[in-house]
Amino acid sequence: MNYIFFILIGLGSVIVTVGDIVMRKWVATNEWLWYGVGLAFYFIGLNFLAQSYRHEHIAVSSIIFVLFNIIVLTVASKVFFGDSLSWQRMTGLGLGIAAVAVLTIGK
């Protein structure tokens, strides 16, 4: 995997995470402007994922993208919303990292 792949995945994941946070704002306020802004962030972030397919298999790209998104979203939800980081959530993140390692070992 090259650095361009990780840049695409990293940027896309952060952008989709911003979309997740904006969608949470839409749910809290029920203002449709937030919904449209959230969709725009999703669209842009998923374009980065699509570009990453040029550098890695679709399954590996998608898993790494989702894992990065979950990690960034976990940190953002802790910082912005005070959500807790339970041992179950931390275990799930660890298993996700292990899955990526297993998928990339055979390369």
mmCIF file of C-alpha atoms in Angstrom:
data_model
loop_
_atom_site.group_PDB
_atom_site.id
_atom_site.type_symbol
_atom_site.label_atom_id
_atom_site.label_comp_id
_atom_site.label_asym_id
_atom_site.label_seq_id
_atom_site.Cartn_x
_atom_site.Cartn_y
_atom_site.Cartn_z
ATOM 1 C CA MET A 1 0.000 0.000 0.000
ATOM 2 C CA ASN A 2 1.356 3.388 -0.904
ATOM 3 C CA TYR A 3 1.061 6.762 0.751
ATOM 4 C CA ILE A 4 -1.497 8.032 -1.803
ATOM 5 C CA PHE A 5 -3.849 5.232 -0.768
ATOM 6 C CA PHE A 6 -3.618 6.231 2.899
ATOM 7 C CA ILE A 7 -4.088 9.919 2.070
ATOM 8 C CA LEU A 8 -7.249 9.111 0.090
ATOM 9 C CA ILE A 9 -8.607 6.821 2.805
ATOM 10 C CA GLY A 10 -7.674 9.222 5.621
ATOM 11 C CA LEU A 11 -9.205 12.297 3.999
ATOM 12 C CA GLY A 12 -12.314 10.415 2.935
ATOM 13 C CA SER A 13 -12.814 9.002 6.415
ATOM 14 C CA VAL A 14 -12.454 12.390 8.087
ATOM 15 C CA ILE A 15 -14.866 13.989 5.602
ATOM 16 C CA VAL A 16 -17.444 11.224 6.108
ATOM 17 C CA THR A 17 -17.021 11.623 9.881
ATOM 18 C CA VAL A 18 -17.833 15.330 9.527
ATOM 19 C CA GLY A 19 -20.916 14.206 7.596
ATOM 20 C CA ASP A 20 -21.849 11.903 10.490
ATOM 21 C CA ILE A 21 -21.539 14.769 12.969
ATOM 22 C CA VAL A 22 -23.590 17.075 10.722
ATOM 23 C CA MET A 23 -26.278 14.382 10.436
ATOM 24 C CA ARG A 24 -26.400 14.167 14.218
ATOM 25 C CA LYS A 25 -26.976 17.928 14.235
ATOM 26 C CA TRP A 26 -29.808 17.437 11.713
ATOM 27 C CA VAL A 27 -31.435 14.817 13.969
ATOM 28 C CA ALA A 28 -31.173 17.152 16.981
ATOM 29 C CA THR A 29 -32.530 20.244 15.210
ATOM 30 C CA ASN A 30 -34.695 18.734 12.440
ATOM 31 C CA GLU A 31 -33.442 21.506 10.138
ATOM 32 C CA TRP A 32 -33.233 20.153 6.599
ATOM 33 C CA LEU A 33 -30.268 22.357 5.721
ATOM 34 C CA TRP A 34 -28.124 20.149 7.984
ATOM 35 C CA TYR A 35 -29.389 17.086 6.133
ATOM 36 C CA GLY A 36 -28.269 18.501 2.787
ATOM 37 C CA VAL A 37 -24.888 19.539 4.170
ATOM 38 C CA GLY A 38 -24.428 16.059 5.652
ATOM 39 C CA LEU A 39 -25.223 14.411 2.324
ATOM 40 C CA ALA A 40 -22.692 16.679 0.603
ATOM 41 C CA PHE A 41 -19.985 15.593 3.050
ATOM 42 C CA TYR A 42 -20.901 11.934 2.497
ATOM 43 C CA PHE A 43 -20.723 12.364 -1.280
ATOM 44 C CA ILE A 44 -17.310 14.016 -1.156
ATOM 45 C CA GLY A 45 -15.917 11.493 1.334
ATOM 46 C CA LEU A 46 -17.138 8.509 -0.670
ATOM 47 C CA ASN A 47 -15.457 9.933 -3.762
ATOM 48 C CA PHE A 48 -12.144 9.587 -1.922
ATOM 49 C CA LEU A 49 -13.037 5.963 -1.183
ATOM 50 C CA ALA A 50 -13.806 5.341 -4.853
ATOM 51 C CA GLN A 51 -10.436 6.804 -5.852
ATOM 52 C CA SER A 52 -8.692 4.507 -3.364
ATOM 53 C CA TYR A 53 -9.922 1.503 -5.374
ATOM 54 C CA ARG A 54 -7.253 2.395 -7.947
ATOM 55 C CA HIS A 55 -4.594 1.551 -5.357
ATOM 56 C CA GLU A 56 -6.033 -1.388 -3.397
ATOM 57 C CA HIS A 57 -8.660 -4.131 -3.578
ATOM 58 C CA ILE A 58 -12.221 -2.969 -2.944
ATOM 59 C CA ALA A 59 -12.667 -5.142 0.174
ATOM 60 C CA VAL A 60 -9.442 -3.947 1.789
ATOM 61 C CA SER A 61 -10.138 -0.308 0.891
ATOM 62 C CA SER A 62 -13.662 -0.461 2.262
ATOM 63 C CA ILE A 63 -12.653 -2.116 5.526
ATOM 64 C CA ILE A 64 -9.819 0.334 6.143
ATOM 65 C CA PHE A 65 -12.107 3.248 5.249
ATOM 66 C CA VAL A 66 -14.793 2.109 7.686
ATOM 67 C CA LEU A 67 -12.219 1.401 10.392
ATOM 68 C CA PHE A 68 -10.658 4.861 10.012
ATOM 69 C CA ASN A 69 -14.152 6.373 10.050
ATOM 70 C CA ILE A 70 -15.018 4.512 13.247
ATOM 71 C CA ILE A 71 -11.778 5.543 14.953
ATOM 72 C CA VAL A 72 -12.206 9.225 14.013
ATOM 73 C CA LEU A 73 -15.912 9.104 14.918
ATOM 74 C CA THR A 74 -15.138 7.502 18.286
ATOM 75 C CA VAL A 75 -12.676 10.266 19.130
ATOM 76 C CA ALA A 76 -15.033 12.988 17.832
ATOM 77 C CA SER A 77 -18.016 11.636 19.757
ATOM 78 C CA LYS A 78 -15.918 11.549 22.943
ATOM 79 C CA VAL A 79 -14.611 15.088 22.424
ATOM 80 C CA PHE A 80 -17.747 16.809 21.104
ATOM 81 C CA PHE A 81 -20.562 14.836 22.732
ATOM 82 C CA GLY A 82 -18.951 13.300 25.831
ATOM 83 C CA ASP A 83 -19.780 9.729 24.740
ATOM 84 C CA SER A 84 -18.118 6.966 26.726
ATOM 85 C CA LEU A 85 -15.451 4.587 25.456
ATOM 86 C CA SER A 86 -16.537 1.238 26.882
ATOM 87 C CA TRP A 87 -14.383 -1.875 26.805
ATOM 88 C CA GLN A 88 -16.777 -3.320 24.200
ATOM 89 C CA ARG A 89 -16.132 -0.411 21.863
ATOM 90 C CA MET A 90 -12.397 -0.599 22.404
ATOM 91 C CA THR A 91 -12.477 -4.378 21.786
ATOM 92 C CA GLY A 92 -14.403 -3.813 18.560
ATOM 93 C CA LEU A 93 -11.820 -1.286 17.370
ATOM 94 C CA GLY A 94 -9.046 -3.741 18.184
ATOM 95 C CA LEU A 95 -10.778 -6.494 16.221
ATOM 96 C CA GLY A 96 -11.191 -4.127 13.286
ATOM 97 C CA ILE A 97 -7.487 -3.349 13.307
ATOM 98 C CA ALA A 98 -6.737 -7.081 13.487
ATOM 99 C CA ALA A 99 -9.015 -7.672 10.469
ATOM 100 C CA VAL A 100 -7.105 -5.117 8.419
ATOM 101 C CA ALA A 101 -3.817 -6.741 9.431
ATOM 102 C CA VAL A 102 -5.040 -10.169 8.357
ATOM 103 C CA LEU A 103 -6.288 -8.848 5.010
ATOM 104 C CA THR A 104 -3.015 -7.115 4.199
ATOM 105 C CA ILE A 105 -0.579 -9.818 5.375
ATOM 106 C CA GLY A 106 -1.013 -11.942 2.267
ATOM 107 C CA LYS A 107 -0.044 -9.145 -0.065
#
